[in-house]
mmCIF file of C-alpha atoms in Angstrom:
data_model
loop_
_atom_site.group_PDB
_atom_site.id
_atom_site.type_symbol
_atom_site.label_atom_id
_atom_site.label_comp_id
_atom_site.label_asym_id
_atom_site.label_seq_id
_atom_site.Cartn_x
_atom_site.Cartn_y
_atom_site.Cartn_z
ATOM 1 C CA ASN A 1 165.502 -105.378 92.368
ATOM 2 C CA ALA A 2 166.364 -104.517 88.798
ATOM 3 C CA GLY A 3 163.985 -102.305 86.889
ATOM 4 C CA VAL A 4 162.493 -102.983 83.501
ATOM 5 C CA MET A 5 165.324 -103.949 81.190
ATOM 6 C CA GLN A 6 165.189 -103.267 77.489
ATOM 7 C CA ASN A 7 167.759 -104.235 74.918
ATOM 8 C CA PRO A 8 169.277 -103.182 72.784
ATOM 9 C CA ARG A 9 169.271 -99.491 73.745
ATOM 10 C CA HIS A 10 169.997 -98.484 70.186
ATOM 11 C CA LEU A 11 169.269 -100.452 67.044
ATOM 12 C CA VAL A 12 170.036 -99.550 63.449
ATOM 13 C CA ARG A 13 168.377 -101.456 60.648
ATOM 14 C CA ARG A 14 168.307 -101.049 56.908
ATOM 15 C CA ARG A 15 164.974 -100.799 55.161
ATOM 16 C CA GLY A 16 163.504 -104.241 54.682
ATOM 17 C CA GLN A 17 165.314 -105.879 57.596
ATOM 18 C CA GLU A 18 163.724 -107.195 60.750
ATOM 19 C CA ALA A 19 163.986 -105.545 64.155
ATOM 20 C CA ARG A 20 163.630 -107.461 67.421
ATOM 21 C CA LEU A 21 163.244 -105.515 70.618
ATOM 22 C CA ARG A 22 163.427 -107.238 73.979
ATOM 23 C CA CYS A 23 161.899 -106.374 77.315
ATOM 24 C CA SER A 24 162.423 -108.092 80.655
ATOM 25 C CA PRO A 25 159.828 -106.943 83.191
ATOM 26 C CA MET A 26 160.528 -106.202 86.802
ATOM 27 C CA LYS A 27 160.655 -109.201 89.074
ATOM 28 C CA GLY A 28 157.171 -110.247 90.069
ATOM 29 C CA HIS A 29 155.490 -108.373 87.215
ATOM 30 C CA SER A 30 153.418 -110.471 84.870
ATOM 31 C CA HIS A 31 152.028 -107.695 82.674
ATOM 32 C CA VAL A 32 153.971 -106.015 79.891
ATOM 33 C CA TYR A 33 153.052 -103.056 77.709
ATOM 34 C CA TRP A 34 154.745 -101.675 74.619
ATOM 35 C CA TYR A 35 154.630 -98.046 73.550
ATOM 36 C CA ARG A 36 156.057 -96.136 70.622
ATOM 37 C CA GLN A 37 157.296 -92.558 70.818
ATOM 38 C CA LEU A 38 157.811 -90.695 67.594
ATOM 39 C CA PRO A 39 160.024 -87.601 67.639
ATOM 40 C CA GLU A 40 158.400 -84.615 69.377
ATOM 41 C CA GLU A 41 155.381 -86.696 70.360
ATOM 42 C CA GLY A 42 154.036 -88.478 73.394
ATOM 43 C CA LEU A 43 153.927 -92.197 73.879
ATOM 44 C CA LYS A 44 151.354 -94.178 71.958
ATOM 45 C CA PHE A 45 150.106 -97.461 73.354
ATOM 46 C CA MET A 46 150.728 -100.455 71.126
ATOM 47 C CA VAL A 47 150.049 -103.723 72.940
ATOM 48 C CA TYR A 48 149.395 -105.231 76.358
ATOM 49 C CA LEU A 49 150.508 -108.760 77.131
ATOM 50 C CA GLN A 50 150.454 -111.210 79.959
ATOM 51 C CA LYS A 51 152.459 -114.400 79.953
ATOM 52 C CA GLU A 52 151.574 -116.310 76.761
ATOM 53 C CA ASN A 53 148.594 -114.042 76.079
ATOM 54 C CA ILE A 54 147.932 -110.896 74.135
ATOM 55 C CA ILE A 55 145.359 -108.952 76.123
ATOM 56 C CA ASP A 56 144.979 -105.818 74.027
ATOM 57 C CA GLU A 57 146.654 -105.071 70.716
ATOM 58 C CA SER A 58 144.460 -102.184 69.714
ATOM 59 C CA GLY A 59 147.455 -99.912 69.110
ATOM 60 C CA MET A 60 149.476 -102.283 66.985
ATOM 61 C CA PRO A 61 149.782 -101.624 63.263
ATOM 62 C CA LYS A 62 147.951 -104.346 61.384
ATOM 63 C CA GLU A 63 150.938 -105.408 59.316
ATOM 64 C CA ARG A 64 154.600 -106.143 60.019
ATOM 65 C CA PHE A 65 154.333 -105.729 63.812
ATOM 66 C CA SER A 66 153.952 -108.551 66.300
ATOM 67 C CA ALA A 67 154.558 -109.065 69.995
ATOM 68 C CA GLU A 68 154.890 -112.009 72.315
ATOM 69 C CA PHE A 69 155.528 -112.684 75.977
ATOM 70 C CA PRO A 70 156.462 -116.333 76.330
ATOM 71 C CA LYS A 71 156.252 -118.385 79.470
ATOM 72 C CA GLU A 72 160.015 -118.135 79.813
ATOM 73 C CA GLY A 73 162.147 -115.246 78.709
ATOM 74 C CA PRO A 74 161.581 -111.644 77.776
ATOM 75 C CA SER A 75 158.794 -110.068 75.825
ATOM 76 C CA ILE A 76 159.669 -109.471 72.189
ATOM 77 C CA LEU A 77 158.392 -106.778 69.868
ATOM 78 C CA ARG A 78 159.122 -107.752 66.309
ATOM 79 C CA ILE A 79 158.978 -105.473 63.314
ATOM 80 C CA GLN A 80 159.337 -107.116 59.944
ATOM 81 C CA GLN A 81 160.498 -105.343 56.783
ATOM 82 C CA VAL A 82 161.194 -102.092 58.562
ATOM 83 C CA VAL A 83 160.574 -98.767 56.855
ATOM 84 C CA ARG A 84 161.871 -95.281 57.644
ATOM 85 C CA GLY A 85 158.636 -94.430 59.396
ATOM 86 C CA ASP A 86 159.324 -97.110 61.996
ATOM 87 C CA SER A 87 162.203 -95.026 63.352
ATOM 88 C CA ALA A 88 161.172 -94.176 66.890
ATOM 89 C CA ALA A 89 161.798 -94.921 70.532
ATOM 90 C CA TYR A 90 160.028 -98.037 71.723
ATOM 91 C CA PHE A 91 159.299 -98.278 75.404
ATOM 92 C CA CYS A 92 158.277 -101.238 77.452
ATOM 93 C CA ALA A 93 156.518 -101.001 80.793
ATOM 94 C CA SER A 94 155.583 -103.652 83.311
ATOM 95 C CA SER A 95 153.120 -103.798 86.145
ATOM 96 C CA PRO A 96 152.073 -106.217 88.852
ATOM 97 C CA PRO A 97 148.755 -108.023 88.423
ATOM 98 C CA THR A 98 146.929 -105.303 90.344
ATOM 99 C CA GLY A 99 147.983 -102.779 87.698
ATOM 100 C CA GLU A 100 148.201 -99.861 90.073
ATOM 101 C CA ALA A 101 151.581 -98.714 88.850
ATOM 102 C CA ALA A 102 153.610 -99.178 85.711
ATOM 103 C CA PHE A 103 157.362 -98.963 85.466
ATOM 104 C CA PHE A 104 159.067 -98.044 82.239
ATOM 105 C CA GLY A 105 162.306 -99.229 80.753
ATOM 106 C CA GLN A 106 164.789 -96.870 79.190
ATOM 107 C CA GLY A 107 163.619 -97.657 75.707
ATOM 108 C CA THR A 108 165.077 -98.915 72.467
ATOM 109 C CA ARG A 109 165.799 -96.273 69.887
ATOM 110 C CA LEU A 110 165.304 -97.757 66.462
ATOM 111 C CA THR A 111 166.796 -96.019 63.461
ATOM 112 C CA VAL A 112 165.948 -97.259 59.991
ATOM 113 C CA VAL A 113 168.418 -96.209 57.312
ATOM 114 C CA ALA B 1 137.802 -92.297 73.168
ATOM 115 C CA GLN B 2 139.924 -90.870 75.905
ATOM 116 C CA SER B 3 142.342 -88.046 75.145
ATOM 117 C CA VAL B 4 144.862 -85.958 77.019
ATOM 118 C CA THR B 5 145.816 -82.384 76.224
ATOM 119 C CA GLN B 6 148.885 -80.625 77.488
ATOM 120 C CA PRO B 7 148.348 -77.084 76.185
ATOM 121 C CA ASP B 8 151.894 -75.884 76.769
ATOM 122 C CA ILE B 9 154.500 -77.398 74.479
ATOM 123 C CA HIS B 10 157.363 -75.553 76.112
ATOM 124 C CA ILE B 11 157.674 -73.667 79.407
ATOM 125 C CA THR B 12 160.634 -71.715 80.709
ATOM 126 C CA VAL B 13 160.922 -70.744 84.361
ATOM 127 C CA SER B 14 163.687 -69.318 86.481
ATOM 128 C CA GLU B 15 165.310 -71.482 89.097
ATOM 129 C CA GLY B 16 163.508 -71.020 92.382
ATOM 130 C CA ALA B 17 160.276 -69.894 90.735
ATOM 131 C CA SER B 18 157.042 -71.824 91.026
ATOM 132 C CA LEU B 19 155.813 -74.115 88.300
ATOM 133 C CA GLU B 20 152.459 -75.271 87.034
ATOM 134 C CA LEU B 21 152.067 -77.633 84.096
ATOM 135 C CA ARG B 22 148.581 -78.026 82.724
ATOM 136 C CA CYS B 23 146.820 -81.211 81.791
ATOM 137 C CA ASN B 24 143.242 -81.667 80.605
ATOM 138 C CA TYR B 25 141.653 -84.973 79.810
ATOM 139 C CA SER B 26 138.577 -86.242 78.111
ATOM 140 C CA TYR B 27 137.184 -89.434 79.520
ATOM 141 C CA GLY B 28 133.821 -90.946 80.222
ATOM 142 C CA ALA B 29 134.528 -92.351 83.651
ATOM 143 C CA THR B 30 136.651 -91.540 86.658
ATOM 144 C CA PRO B 31 140.124 -91.927 85.308
ATOM 145 C CA TYR B 32 143.424 -92.957 86.724
ATOM 146 C CA LEU B 33 145.749 -89.986 86.240
ATOM 147 C CA PHE B 34 149.519 -89.917 86.116
ATOM 148 C CA TRP B 35 152.410 -87.553 85.646
ATOM 149 C CA TYR B 36 155.722 -88.842 84.322
ATOM 150 C CA VAL B 37 159.055 -87.144 83.767
ATOM 151 C CA GLN B 38 161.472 -88.032 80.990
ATOM 152 C CA SER B 39 165.050 -86.816 80.826
ATOM 153 C CA PRO B 40 166.740 -86.748 77.401
ATOM 154 C CA GLY B 41 167.454 -90.233 76.114
ATOM 155 C CA GLN B 42 165.910 -91.841 79.158
ATOM 156 C CA GLY B 43 162.786 -93.707 80.058
ATOM 157 C CA LEU B 44 159.828 -92.378 81.988
ATOM 158 C CA GLN B 45 159.757 -92.005 85.728
ATOM 159 C CA LEU B 46 156.454 -91.844 87.566
ATOM 160 C CA LEU B 47 156.119 -88.622 89.568
ATOM 161 C CA LEU B 48 152.686 -89.201 91.044
ATOM 162 C CA LYS B 49 149.330 -90.795 90.424
ATOM 163 C CA TYR B 50 145.696 -90.296 91.317
ATOM 164 C CA PHE B 51 143.230 -93.153 91.611
ATOM 165 C CA SER B 52 140.679 -91.923 94.120
ATOM 166 C CA GLY B 53 140.334 -90.119 97.427
ATOM 167 C CA ASP B 54 142.109 -86.877 98.249
ATOM 168 C CA THR B 55 142.235 -84.784 95.109
ATOM 169 C CA LEU B 56 145.588 -83.259 96.009
ATOM 170 C CA VAL B 57 148.311 -85.837 95.581
ATOM 171 C CA GLN B 58 151.924 -85.598 96.573
ATOM 172 C CA GLY B 59 154.668 -87.109 94.489
ATOM 173 C CA ILE B 60 158.388 -87.464 94.401
ATOM 174 C CA LYS B 61 160.900 -84.628 93.989
ATOM 175 C CA GLY B 62 158.566 -82.107 95.644
ATOM 176 C CA PHE B 63 155.845 -82.279 92.983
ATOM 177 C CA GLU B 64 152.128 -82.280 93.635
ATOM 178 C CA ALA B 65 149.052 -82.383 91.436
ATOM 179 C CA GLU B 66 145.411 -81.563 91.953
ATOM 180 C CA PHE B 67 142.534 -83.424 90.345
ATOM 181 C CA LYS B 68 139.619 -81.139 89.490
ATOM 182 C CA ARG B 69 136.747 -83.144 88.141
ATOM 183 C CA SER B 70 134.680 -80.081 87.196
ATOM 184 C CA GLN B 71 137.495 -78.840 84.969
ATOM 185 C CA SER B 72 138.706 -82.256 83.801
ATOM 186 C CA SER B 73 142.161 -81.174 84.827
ATOM 187 C CA PHE B 74 145.134 -82.646 86.645
ATOM 188 C CA ASN B 75 147.725 -79.881 86.817
ATOM 189 C CA LEU B 76 151.214 -80.507 88.125
ATOM 190 C CA ARG B 77 152.819 -78.003 90.482
ATOM 191 C CA LYS B 78 156.066 -77.390 92.267
ATOM 192 C CA PRO B 79 156.660 -74.429 94.595
ATOM 193 C CA SER B 80 160.335 -73.928 93.750
ATOM 194 C CA VAL B 81 161.968 -75.323 90.647
ATOM 195 C CA HIS B 82 165.518 -76.655 90.612
ATOM 196 C CA TRP B 83 167.789 -76.746 87.570
ATOM 197 C CA SER B 84 167.659 -80.543 87.674
ATOM 198 C CA ASP B 85 163.911 -80.404 86.986
ATOM 199 C CA ALA B 86 164.566 -79.492 83.360
ATOM 200 C CA ALA B 87 163.039 -82.367 81.399
ATOM 201 C CA GLU B 88 159.939 -83.356 79.504
ATOM 202 C CA TYR B 89 156.771 -83.978 81.466
ATOM 203 C CA PHE B 90 153.937 -86.203 80.376
ATOM 204 C CA CYS B 91 150.425 -86.423 81.700
ATOM 205 C CA ALA B 92 148.629 -89.728 81.168
ATOM 206 C CA VAL B 93 145.149 -91.126 81.672
ATOM 207 C CA GLY B 94 144.288 -94.743 82.285
ATOM 208 C CA TYR B 95 141.084 -96.614 82.934
ATOM 209 C CA THR B 96 141.566 -99.789 84.889
ATOM 210 C CA ASN B 97 145.255 -100.217 84.627
ATOM 211 C CA ALA B 98 148.296 -97.977 84.949
ATOM 212 C CA GLY B 99 150.069 -99.776 82.148
ATOM 213 C CA LYS B 100 147.568 -99.043 79.408
ATOM 214 C CA SER B 101 147.403 -95.282 79.326
ATOM 215 C CA THR B 102 146.807 -92.453 76.914
ATOM 216 C CA PHE B 103 149.582 -89.902 77.010
ATOM 217 C CA GLY B 104 149.637 -86.222 76.237
ATOM 218 C CA ASP B 105 152.241 -84.899 73.841
ATOM 219 C CA GLY B 106 154.353 -83.576 76.682
ATOM 220 C CA THR B 107 155.600 -80.257 78.000
ATOM 221 C CA THR B 108 159.293 -79.442 77.819
ATOM 222 C CA LEU B 109 160.506 -77.556 80.858
ATOM 223 C CA THR B 110 163.563 -75.318 80.626
ATOM 224 C CA VAL B 111 164.989 -73.854 83.825
ATOM 225 C CA LYS B 112 166.888 -70.577 83.622
ATOM 226 C CA PRO B 113 169.689 -69.955 86.130
#
């Protein structure tokens, strides 16, 4: 049973480009969460999704960031027109419907140059 | 709003010594409490969790934590630290769902030989 899979592990983008981060949840998990970790800081919640629904996006920046979890395929976190301040590690977690445990992927480390 | 404080940014202990990592939370209801460990460049691994019941919870790798409601604390302990325990440790608080949590800023553990 594979864990939460995130790709790519490392992503370099120039300022103004788009970044797409992918997350495949564990088998049987229908809930996905995205977090951002800035250097020397803890994880900050961004968004919570179920299949085809955004449940809670209270942590998402209002502009340039979007997330989806389609009926088929991985969840995508999309950052448009990246800026240096977007450089961070982005983690995805998944949980079963009961929500009693969350499992984290290994993260995507985004570097904006 | 809920918050989590890990007062110690960095702790150094000798191998074989005991360990206690502090965590205090601020929350209006009975929280779900978690401890995660993160090795450099890796994702987060759940060490243990508290939802209800016995306030002393056992986790993986010989860790335990005690929930003290009167002190709003959930400190992590290990009787004898191994060199492989060197990592960053995060305390987290959730409400209804393990996936949507508020994280502390982490404590970095260094283990001296």
